[in-house]
Short mmCIF file of C-alpha atoms and ligand atoms in Angstrom, two decimals:
data_model
loop_
_atom_site.label_atom_id
_atom_site.label_comp_id
_atom_site.label_asym_id
_atom_site.label_seq_id
_atom_site.Cartn_x
_atom_site.Cartn_y
_atom_site.Cartn_z
CA MET A 1 52.45 18.91 53.20
CA ALA A 2 51.61 16.62 56.62
CA PHE A 3 49.17 13.82 56.03
CA ALA A 4 47.21 12.50 58.81
CA ARG A 5 47.05 8.53 58.72
CA LEU A 6 43.73 6.97 59.24
CA GLU A 7 43.51 4.30 61.70
CA LYS A 8 41.98 1.98 59.40
CA PRO A 9 42.81 1.94 55.83
CA CYS A 10 39.88 2.05 53.25
CA ASP A 11 40.10 0.87 49.65
CA VAL A 12 40.09 2.93 46.61
CA VAL A 13 39.71 1.78 43.13
CA VAL A 14 41.17 3.97 40.49
CA VAL A 15 40.03 3.20 36.77
CA GLY A 16 42.49 4.21 34.43
CA ALA A 17 46.23 4.13 34.96
CA GLY A 18 47.21 7.79 32.69
CA TRP A 19 48.89 10.28 35.01
CA ALA A 20 46.27 11.32 36.54
CA GLY A 21 45.24 7.77 37.95
CA LEU A 22 48.86 7.02 38.72
CA SER A 23 48.60 10.19 40.70
CA ALA A 24 45.65 9.68 42.42
CA ALA A 25 46.86 5.97 43.50
CA PHE A 26 50.33 7.90 44.79
CA HIS A 27 49.05 10.25 47.23
CA LEU A 28 46.51 7.60 48.67
CA SER A 29 49.21 5.26 49.28
CA ARG A 30 51.02 7.59 50.60
CA ARG A 31 48.01 8.31 53.50
CA GLY A 32 47.75 5.06 53.99
CA TYR A 33 45.15 3.92 51.60
CA ARG A 34 44.95 0.42 49.75
CA VAL A 35 44.53 0.96 46.30
CA THR A 36 44.07 -1.04 43.21
CA VAL A 37 44.46 0.38 39.79
CA LEU A 38 42.40 -0.81 36.81
CA GLU A 39 43.65 -0.12 33.16
CA LYS A 40 42.30 -1.50 29.95
CA THR A 41 45.83 -1.88 28.28
CA ARG A 42 48.58 -4.18 28.73
CA LYS A 43 50.75 -1.51 30.16
CA GLY A 44 48.95 2.19 30.85
CA GLY A 45 50.61 5.09 30.57
CA GLY A 46 47.42 6.57 28.80
CA ARG A 47 48.41 9.20 26.10
CA THR A 48 52.12 9.07 27.18
CA TYR A 49 53.17 5.65 25.49
CA SER A 50 55.83 4.76 23.23
CA PHE A 51 56.07 2.04 20.82
CA GLU A 52 58.97 0.02 18.88
CA ASP A 53 59.75 1.02 15.27
CA ARG A 54 60.55 -2.63 14.03
CA GLN A 55 61.94 -1.18 10.89
CA ARG A 56 64.76 0.63 13.05
CA GLY A 57 64.59 -1.13 16.27
CA GLU A 58 64.28 2.12 17.72
CA GLN A 59 61.67 3.33 20.43
CA LEU A 60 59.12 6.15 19.44
CA ASP A 61 56.63 8.05 21.65
CA ASN A 62 53.18 9.06 20.58
CA GLY A 63 53.93 12.31 20.84
CA GLU A 64 56.86 14.74 22.18
CA HIS A 65 56.24 15.48 25.32
CA VAL A 66 57.52 19.01 26.82
CA LEU A 67 56.99 20.26 30.64
CA LEU A 68 58.03 23.87 32.13
CA GLY A 69 59.52 24.78 35.09
CA LEU A 70 56.34 25.86 36.78
CA CYS A 71 54.74 21.74 36.09
CA SER A 72 55.69 21.23 39.97
CA HIS A 73 53.17 18.62 40.68
CA PHE A 74 54.42 16.52 37.91
CA ARG A 75 58.31 17.25 38.77
CA TYR A 76 57.54 16.26 42.44
CA LEU A 77 56.25 13.16 41.60
CA LEU A 78 59.19 12.19 39.33
CA ARG A 79 61.17 13.00 42.01
CA GLU A 80 59.62 11.17 44.53
CA ALA A 81 60.10 8.17 42.37
CA GLY A 82 63.82 8.70 42.05
CA LEU A 83 62.95 9.67 38.54
CA GLU A 84 64.02 13.61 38.01
CA SER A 85 66.52 12.53 35.72
CA THR A 86 64.69 12.01 32.60
CA VAL A 87 63.46 15.12 32.36
CA ARG A 88 66.06 17.56 31.32
CA PHE A 89 65.55 20.85 32.27
CA GLN A 90 67.20 24.20 30.06
CA PRO A 91 69.20 26.39 32.43
CA LEU A 92 66.99 29.43 31.21
CA LEU A 93 64.19 29.41 28.51
CA ASP A 94 66.03 28.99 25.30
CA VAL A 95 64.05 28.43 21.65
CA PRO A 96 65.48 28.94 18.53
CA VAL A 97 63.15 30.16 15.94
CA VAL A 98 63.06 29.85 12.32
CA SER A 99 61.05 31.65 10.24
CA SER A 100 60.69 33.90 6.92
CA SER A 101 62.11 36.74 8.26
CA GLY A 102 65.24 34.41 9.50
CA ARG A 103 66.99 32.97 12.54
CA SER A 104 65.71 34.95 15.88
CA SER A 105 64.96 33.04 19.41
CA LEU A 106 62.18 33.03 22.38
CA GLY A 107 64.44 33.03 25.42
CA SER A 108 64.58 34.01 29.23
CA LYS A 109 67.02 36.26 31.14
CA LYS A 110 67.70 36.31 34.83
CA LEU A 111 65.43 38.88 35.34
CA PRO A 112 62.61 39.61 38.39
CA GLY A 113 59.24 38.49 37.69
CA SER A 114 57.84 38.52 34.39
CA LEU A 115 61.11 40.92 33.02
CA HIS A 116 62.47 37.51 31.81
CA LEU A 117 61.36 37.38 28.71
CA ALA A 118 60.94 41.35 28.20
CA GLY A 119 64.07 41.56 25.82
CA SER A 120 63.63 38.81 23.92
CA VAL A 121 59.87 39.72 22.84
CA LEU A 122 61.98 42.98 22.20
CA ARG A 123 64.28 41.43 19.31
CA TYR A 124 61.76 38.80 18.02
CA GLY A 125 62.39 38.66 14.60
CA PRO A 126 58.98 37.62 12.98
CA LEU A 127 57.14 41.01 14.68
CA ASP A 128 58.07 44.69 13.53
CA PRO A 129 59.36 46.74 16.25
CA MET A 130 55.60 48.20 16.95
CA GLU A 131 54.01 44.66 17.06
CA ARG A 132 56.55 43.47 19.64
CA ILE A 133 56.05 46.80 22.05
CA LYS A 134 52.36 46.12 21.78
CA ALA A 135 52.91 42.34 22.24
CA LEU A 136 54.86 43.57 25.40
CA LEU A 137 51.73 45.89 26.65
CA ALA A 138 49.32 42.96 26.07
CA GLY A 139 51.53 40.71 28.51
CA LEU A 140 51.25 43.43 31.21
CA ALA A 141 47.50 43.21 30.65
CA ILE A 142 47.84 39.89 30.82
CA GLN A 143 49.64 40.06 34.39
CA LEU A 144 47.12 42.96 35.58
CA ASN A 145 44.10 41.49 34.66
CA GLY A 146 43.59 39.24 37.42
CA PRO A 147 41.62 36.68 37.62
CA ALA A 148 40.29 36.02 34.21
CA ASP A 149 37.21 34.06 34.68
CA SER A 150 35.08 36.33 33.16
CA LEU A 151 36.78 36.31 29.84
CA ASP A 152 35.99 32.61 29.21
CA GLY A 153 32.99 33.80 26.93
CA ILE A 154 35.35 34.84 24.43
CA SER A 155 38.49 33.67 22.59
CA PHE A 156 41.76 34.15 22.97
CA ALA A 157 42.29 35.92 19.55
CA GLU A 158 39.22 38.36 20.00
CA TRP A 159 41.12 39.25 23.63
CA LEU A 160 44.56 40.04 21.73
CA LYS A 161 42.69 41.65 19.00
CA ARG A 162 41.22 44.18 21.56
CA HIS A 163 44.35 44.85 22.79
CA GLY A 164 46.08 45.58 19.88
CA GLN A 165 47.68 42.56 18.34
CA SER A 166 48.13 42.21 14.63
CA ARG A 167 46.98 39.00 12.48
CA ASP A 168 51.08 38.60 12.60
CA ALA A 169 51.20 39.19 16.23
CA ILE A 170 48.64 36.87 16.80
CA SER A 171 49.83 33.54 14.66
CA LEU A 172 53.72 34.65 14.83
CA PHE A 173 54.26 34.85 18.44
CA TRP A 174 51.48 34.42 20.42
CA GLU A 175 50.50 31.14 18.95
CA ALA A 176 53.85 30.53 18.60
CA ILE A 177 54.06 30.00 22.25
CA GLY A 178 50.64 29.55 23.22
CA THR A 179 49.67 26.40 20.76
CA GLY A 180 51.92 23.97 22.07
CA ILE A 181 50.74 24.58 25.96
CA LEU A 182 47.01 24.97 25.18
CA ASN A 183 46.93 22.60 22.09
CA ALA A 184 44.17 24.97 20.18
CA ARG A 185 44.62 28.19 18.02
CA ALA A 186 43.98 31.59 19.61
CA ASN A 187 40.10 31.42 17.93
CA GLU A 188 39.33 28.21 19.13
CA VAL A 189 40.73 28.34 22.92
CA SER A 190 39.08 30.43 26.04
CA ALA A 191 40.57 33.67 26.95
CA SER A 192 40.15 32.88 30.42
CA LEU A 193 42.21 29.53 30.34
CA ALA A 194 44.75 31.22 27.64
CA ILE A 195 45.41 34.38 29.99
CA LYS A 196 45.80 32.31 32.99
CA THR A 197 48.22 30.02 31.07
CA PHE A 198 50.60 32.65 30.05
CA SER A 199 49.58 34.64 33.67
CA LEU A 200 51.54 31.94 34.72
CA LEU A 201 54.27 31.63 32.46
CA LEU A 202 55.04 35.26 33.03
CA LYS A 203 54.68 35.68 36.61
CA GLN A 204 56.72 32.71 37.21
CA GLY A 205 59.76 34.20 36.35
CA TRP A 206 62.60 33.08 34.43
CA LYS A 207 62.60 29.70 36.67
CA GLY A 208 58.72 28.51 35.70
CA ALA A 209 59.30 29.39 31.93
CA ARG A 210 62.65 26.54 31.33
CA LEU A 211 61.48 24.08 29.53
CA GLY A 212 61.96 20.22 30.37
CA LEU A 213 62.55 17.53 28.21
CA PHE A 214 62.26 14.10 28.32
CA VAL A 215 65.89 11.90 27.49
CA ARG A 216 64.22 8.47 28.04
CA PRO A 217 61.06 7.16 25.85
CA LEU A 218 57.67 8.04 27.65
CA SER A 219 56.78 4.31 28.51
CA GLU A 220 59.99 3.65 30.48
CA ILE A 221 59.26 6.61 32.39
CA THR A 222 55.61 5.30 33.26
CA GLN A 223 56.59 1.94 33.81
CA GLU A 224 59.17 2.76 36.07
CA PHE A 225 56.72 5.19 37.87
CA GLN A 226 54.20 1.93 37.73
CA SER A 227 56.60 -0.26 39.43
CA PHE A 228 57.67 2.27 42.14
CA LEU A 229 53.91 2.53 43.19
CA LYS A 230 54.08 -1.23 43.48
CA SER A 231 56.58 -0.76 45.64
CA GLN A 232 54.43 1.08 47.98
CA GLY A 233 51.90 -1.43 47.95
CA VAL A 234 49.57 -0.26 45.32
CA ALA A 235 48.01 -3.14 43.09
CA PHE A 236 47.56 -2.91 39.33
CA ARG A 237 45.73 -4.98 37.26
CA PHE A 238 46.45 -4.49 33.47
CA GLU A 239 44.07 -5.52 30.37
CA SER A 240 41.42 -4.62 32.65
CA PRO A 241 38.48 -2.84 31.20
CA VAL A 242 35.96 -1.37 33.11
CA ASN A 243 32.35 -1.56 31.21
CA ALA A 244 30.33 -0.52 34.40
CA LEU A 245 29.73 0.46 37.30
CA ASP A 246 27.25 -0.51 40.57
CA ILE A 247 26.51 1.90 43.61
CA GLY A 248 25.60 -0.51 46.10
CA ASP A 249 22.90 0.63 49.10
CA SER A 250 25.88 0.12 51.54
CA GLY A 251 27.58 3.15 49.14
CA VAL A 252 30.41 0.21 47.89
CA VAL A 253 31.46 1.23 44.41
CA THR A 254 32.01 -2.42 42.26
CA ALA A 255 33.94 -1.58 39.23
CA MET A 256 33.05 -4.57 36.41
CA GLY A 257 34.73 -5.65 33.39
CA PRO A 258 34.42 -8.61 31.33
CA ASP A 259 36.51 -10.75 33.20
CA SER A 260 37.04 -9.24 36.44
CA LYS A 261 35.47 -7.09 39.13
CA ALA A 262 37.00 -4.48 41.82
CA SER A 263 34.70 -3.52 44.73
CA ALA A 264 35.65 -0.55 47.06
CA SER A 265 34.39 2.16 49.21
CA ALA A 266 35.51 4.72 46.67
CA ALA A 267 36.41 4.84 43.44
CA ILE A 268 38.11 7.58 41.00
CA LEU A 269 37.40 7.58 37.61
CA ALA A 270 40.71 8.82 35.89
CA LEU A 271 39.59 8.64 32.37
CA PRO A 272 39.14 11.45 29.02
CA PRO A 273 35.59 12.66 28.95
CA ASP A 274 34.49 10.43 26.38
CA GLN A 275 35.41 6.99 27.86
CA LEU A 276 33.63 8.01 30.89
CA ARG A 277 30.79 8.72 29.23
CA ARG A 278 30.17 5.61 27.93
CA LEU A 279 31.16 4.14 31.31
CA VAL A 280 28.67 6.69 33.17
CA ASP A 281 26.17 5.50 30.07
CA ASN A 282 26.66 1.79 30.80
CA SER A 283 26.10 2.42 34.47
CA ALA A 284 22.80 3.84 34.10
CA LEU A 285 24.18 6.78 36.39
CA ASP A 286 23.93 9.28 33.60
CA SER A 287 20.94 11.02 34.87
CA MET A 288 23.19 11.80 37.82
CA LEU A 289 26.24 12.50 36.55
CA VAL A 290 25.97 15.38 33.96
CA LEU A 291 29.11 15.43 32.03
CA PRO A 292 30.37 18.09 29.15
CA ASP A 293 30.23 17.29 25.92
CA PHE A 294 33.89 18.40 25.03
CA ASP A 295 35.30 18.36 21.39
CA PHE A 296 38.96 17.13 20.99
CA SER A 297 42.27 18.92 19.51
CA PRO A 298 44.26 16.81 17.45
CA ILE A 299 48.49 16.42 17.77
CA LEU A 300 50.38 15.06 14.69
CA ASN A 301 54.38 14.01 15.18
CA VAL A 302 56.40 13.55 12.38
CA TYR A 303 59.13 11.41 12.60
CA LEU A 304 61.96 12.09 10.05
CA PHE A 305 64.93 9.49 10.08
CA TYR A 306 68.11 10.58 8.75
CA ASP A 307 71.65 8.16 7.86
CA ARG A 308 74.14 11.04 9.09
CA THR A 309 74.20 13.80 11.55
CA VAL A 310 71.59 16.63 10.04
CA PHE A 311 70.97 18.97 12.92
CA GLU A 312 72.85 20.48 15.99
CA ARG A 313 70.44 21.62 18.12
CA ASP A 314 68.05 20.29 20.81
CA ILE A 315 64.84 22.15 19.42
CA THR A 316 63.84 24.36 17.02
CA LEU A 317 60.49 26.47 16.26
CA LEU A 318 58.72 27.28 13.05
CA PRO A 319 56.01 29.65 13.15
CA ASP A 320 55.35 29.88 9.67
CA ASP A 321 55.11 26.31 9.35
CA PHE A 322 51.85 25.31 11.73
CA GLY A 323 53.66 26.40 14.50
CA ALA A 324 55.57 23.24 14.32
CA MET A 325 58.42 22.38 16.98
CA VAL A 326 61.44 20.36 15.77
CA PHE A 327 62.82 18.00 18.50
CA ASN A 328 65.79 16.12 18.26
CA ARG A 329 65.23 12.82 19.60
CA THR A 330 68.96 11.76 18.90
CA ARG A 331 70.54 14.26 21.01
CA LEU A 332 67.74 14.41 23.24
CA LEU A 333 67.84 10.53 23.97
CA SER A 334 71.29 10.26 23.79
CA SER A 335 70.89 7.77 21.01
CA SER A 336 73.52 5.20 20.43
CA SER A 337 72.61 5.06 16.90
CA ILE A 338 75.60 7.29 16.19
CA GLY A 339 75.94 9.01 12.73
CA ARG A 340 72.19 8.56 12.38
CA THR A 341 69.50 11.22 13.53
CA THR A 342 66.26 11.03 14.24
CA LEU A 343 63.77 14.33 14.37
CA VAL A 344 60.28 14.41 15.67
CA VAL A 345 58.26 17.29 13.80
CA SER A 346 55.58 18.06 16.90
CA ILE A 347 52.17 20.32 15.52
CA SER A 348 49.85 21.07 18.20
CA ALA A 349 46.21 21.96 17.24
CA ALA A 350 46.58 19.98 13.85
CA ARG A 351 42.72 20.44 13.07
CA GLU A 352 43.32 21.66 9.50
CA LEU A 353 45.59 18.49 8.64
CA ARG A 354 43.12 16.41 9.50
CA ASN A 355 41.75 15.32 5.89
CA LEU A 356 45.11 14.55 4.67
CA PRO A 357 46.33 11.19 3.81
CA MET A 358 48.94 10.11 6.40
CA ALA A 359 51.53 9.61 3.63
CA ASP A 360 50.93 13.25 1.81
CA LEU A 361 50.87 14.74 5.50
CA SER A 362 54.71 13.32 6.07
CA ARG A 363 55.78 14.37 2.66
CA MET A 364 54.64 17.41 3.16
CA VAL A 365 55.96 18.25 6.54
CA GLU A 366 59.24 16.92 5.51
CA LYS A 367 59.86 19.29 2.76
CA LYS A 368 58.45 22.06 4.74
CA VAL A 369 61.13 21.45 7.48
CA ARG A 370 63.86 20.43 4.63
CA ASP A 371 63.26 23.55 2.92
CA ARG A 372 62.85 25.74 6.09
CA LEU A 373 66.26 24.61 8.18
CA ARG A 374 67.93 23.66 4.63
CA LEU A 375 68.22 19.73 6.02
CA PRO A 376 69.04 16.88 3.29
CA LYS A 377 66.20 14.83 2.25
CA ALA A 378 64.98 12.42 4.93
CA GLU A 379 65.81 8.85 4.15
CA SER A 380 61.98 7.89 5.66
CA CYS A 381 59.39 9.18 7.68
CA ARG A 382 56.70 8.16 9.65
CA SER A 383 53.68 9.96 11.07
CA VAL A 384 52.05 9.66 14.03
CA TRP A 385 48.21 11.18 14.51
CA GLN A 386 46.71 11.81 17.69
CA PRO A 387 42.96 12.65 17.14
CA HIS A 388 41.85 12.93 20.54
CA ALA A 389 45.22 14.18 21.87
CA THR A 390 43.28 16.47 24.62
CA PHE A 391 39.87 17.93 24.77
CA LEU A 392 39.25 21.42 23.26
CA ALA A 393 39.14 24.53 25.73
CA THR A 394 36.79 26.08 23.47
CA PRO A 395 35.34 29.76 24.70
CA GLY A 396 32.85 28.51 27.57
CA SER A 397 34.38 25.65 28.60
CA GLU A 398 36.42 26.50 31.17
CA HIS A 399 32.94 26.82 33.73
CA LEU A 400 31.89 23.21 32.26
CA ARG A 401 35.13 21.23 33.64
CA PRO A 402 33.99 19.50 36.49
CA ASP A 403 35.26 18.88 40.19
CA ASN A 404 36.97 16.24 41.43
CA GLU A 405 33.96 15.24 43.50
CA THR A 406 30.69 14.38 42.07
CA ASN A 407 27.20 14.34 43.42
CA ILE A 408 27.58 10.35 43.97
CA SER A 409 28.34 9.13 46.88
CA GLY A 410 31.91 7.51 46.77
CA LEU A 411 32.67 8.46 43.37
CA PHE A 412 35.23 10.68 41.88
CA LEU A 413 36.73 12.18 38.68
CA ALA A 414 40.35 12.77 37.74
CA GLY A 415 41.66 14.05 34.09
CA ASP A 416 43.24 16.31 32.49
CA TRP A 417 40.34 17.74 31.58
CA THR A 418 38.62 18.12 34.98
CA ARG A 419 38.92 22.09 36.76
CA THR A 420 42.18 22.34 37.37
CA GLY A 421 42.84 25.83 35.95
CA TRP A 422 45.58 24.51 33.52
CA PRO A 423 45.59 23.16 30.51
CA ALA A 424 45.16 19.58 29.31
CA CYS A 425 48.75 18.52 30.03
CA LEU A 426 50.70 16.46 32.34
CA GLU A 427 50.79 18.90 34.78
CA GLY A 428 46.90 19.50 34.69
CA ALA A 429 46.43 15.45 35.03
CA VAL A 430 48.59 14.90 38.19
CA LEU A 431 47.04 17.88 40.00
CA SER A 432 43.55 16.22 39.29
CA GLY A 433 45.26 13.10 40.30
CA GLN A 434 46.10 14.99 43.90
CA ASN A 435 42.99 16.73 43.91
CA ALA A 436 40.52 13.51 43.79
CA ALA A 437 42.66 11.49 46.32
CA ASN A 438 42.33 14.72 48.48
CA ALA A 439 38.45 14.85 47.95
CA THR A 440 38.40 10.83 48.11
CA ILE A 441 40.34 11.44 51.57
CA SER A 442 38.31 14.21 52.57
CA ALA A 443 34.99 12.31 52.01
CA SER A 444 36.17 9.26 53.85
CA HIS A 445 36.78 10.57 57.45
CA GLY A 446 35.05 9.84 60.36
CA LYS A 447 32.74 6.90 58.08
CA ARG A 448 33.21 3.53 58.71
CA LEU A 449 34.45 1.85 55.51
CA SER A 450 33.61 -1.57 55.08
CA ILE A 451 36.53 -3.69 53.24
CA PRO A 452 34.49 -5.65 50.20
CA ASN A 453 36.16 -8.82 49.24
CA GLU A 454 37.82 -8.49 45.07
CA THR A 455 37.11 -11.49 42.73
C1 FAD B 501 50.82 13.92 21.11
C2 FAD B 501 50.19 14.24 22.00
C3 FAD B 501 51.08 15.22 23.02
C4 FAD B 501 51.09 15.81 24.26
N1 FAD B 501 52.07 16.59 24.45
C5 FAD B 501 52.19 17.25 26.04
C6 FAD B 501 53.06 18.18 26.08
O1 FAD B 501 54.07 18.40 25.74
N2 FAD B 501 53.33 18.09 27.53
C7 FAD B 501 51.80 18.28 28.48
O2 FAD B 501 52.45 18.10 29.51
N3 FAD B 501 51.20 17.43 27.80
C8 FAD B 501 51.33 16.70 26.89
N4 FAD B 501 49.81 15.81 26.10
C9 FAD B 501 48.87 15.71 26.82
C10 FAD B 501 48.80 14.51 28.15
O3 FAD B 501 49.90 13.57 27.40
C11 FAD B 501 48.04 14.44 28.72
O4 FAD B 501 47.38 15.52 29.45
C12 FAD B 501 47.91 13.49 29.71
O5 FAD B 501 48.72 12.48 29.56
C13 FAD B 501 46.51 13.09 30.34
O6 FAD B 501 46.46 11.93 31.30
P1 FAD B 501 45.23 11.42 32.01
O7 FAD B 501 45.63 10.59 32.84
O8 FAD B 501 44.36 12.82 32.45
O9 FAD B 501 44.58 10.76 30.44
P2 FAD B 501 44.95 9.36 29.84
O10 FAD B 501 46.48 9.21 29.66
O11 FAD B 501 44.25 9.36 28.82
O12 FAD B 501 44.65 8.21 30.86
C14 FAD B 501 43.60 7.33 31.02
C15 FAD B 501 43.87 6.30 30.77
O13 FAD B 501 42.54 5.17 31.29
C16 FAD B 501 42.71 3.95 30.70
N5 FAD B 501 41.07 3.87 30.37
C17 FAD B 501 40.08 4.16 29.38
N6 FAD B 501 38.75 3.70 29.72
C18 FAD B 501 39.12 2.54 30.44
C19 FAD B 501 38.54 2.03 31.31
N7 FAD B 501 36.69 1.64 30.87
N8 FAD B 501 39.03 1.05 32.09
C20 FAD B 501 40.15 0.81 32.36
N9 FAD B 501 40.85 2.09 31.99
C21 FAD B 501 40.50 2.69 30.87
C22 FAD B 501 42.93 4.36 29.09
O14 FAD B 501 43.82 3.17 28.54
C23 FAD B 501 44.58 5.49 29.77
O15 FAD B 501 45.50 4.47 30.03
C24 FAD B 501 50.01 15.53 24.80
C25 FAD B 501 49.42 14.19 24.52
C26 FAD B 501 49.31 14.17 23.40
C27 FAD B 501 48.31 13.15 22.68
#
């Protein structure tokens, strides 16, 4: 994209150093804007972070993150920062599947368009032959459906049933693929969003469907990206929570925290919806900014530690066991702990597990994985429960997702929950940041923006 450089750069405050905020800061700084990022935590990264497991001296992530080949905006940011090698893309989608009906796989072939997945669907073990053909026909209907906006009012499960999908086909095929991407079960999620997502997966061909697996702890990647932004002139203030905003008569926005404040010509609020609501309410802007009341969908990750090598694959999908995806973290991170194995069992849309005590959860998941994959008993386990992993895109929610531009001059929104056309994910987050940056730039053109002092 050719960027027009402004004669006089203006200041923008970005609140929140998750990937939406980082993307906004990147695109603004590229266009010559001076950007300050205010972040409440010590190191940013939002919902992608790592922490140290003291007992083992290992960096663990808050949850395994996966990309698809079609996540072009996120990949672009990594490329620009020289961080492309932090994600390893499969040459072709290849996901081993282990279910009560034995071993199978989901994978692509180098065939044109959506044909890349057809062979795999026709051989997919967990479904009977008639269910496989019906799954292919539903896939065809998804592609022919065109813009799916009118389907926002019904759930994806409802749409699938109308298209001849059995209960098993919904849970063992559609949810096995879709739950990790949408972080919602078929009966919880807007048909419109699910169909858009599957349509992308089919239409973008085998290259778009390839899985990208992170080979470094998430915080290392975020911090290196932040260092790159600093080298481009972006200023960061960590441990700087913003409690309230003030919009002055001159249009200057001041973001205020307990210890500091920063003023600018525009602010991009790159916060999750519940945290944004708190900020807007505190700032008495609630009557001007109508925000949706979204529910959240949890993700559970259970780390399983072994004192030997127990598993030779990178990933495996278990459709019968909450649709869990098992990641072999030792292999992915080429970990130096030779002879040991760390597996991560990732369960998206884990609402049904929310009332179980953490210790029971770990034990139950460990036992299921042990039985299904015929593994030895894990030496120890550790659960990471993220109750607010993403907003839940229930039926009717698509048209409630806000645009980046608000009706308050100088105030813009970013975040994976804004109107991106994507589910809540890294690609959606960075796309929202780019869109918010573009909206800020458009609004600032032609204006004489004052650069206020920061205190
Ligand atoms: C366990 C888990 C697994 C996931 N798996 C995947 C996956 O496999 N693939 C994928 O693409 N996506 C995945 N996601 C989703 C992905 O992580 C998110 O969509 C993305 O990180 C959201 O980025 P964001 O910038 O919109 O929001 P956030 O990351 O939430 O960033 C918001 C930032 O704002 C800061 N903040 C909040 N309030 C204030 C305040 N008042 N003042 C200053 N700062 C503030 C926060 O500290 C945070 O840093 C997963 C998420 C989780 C939790």
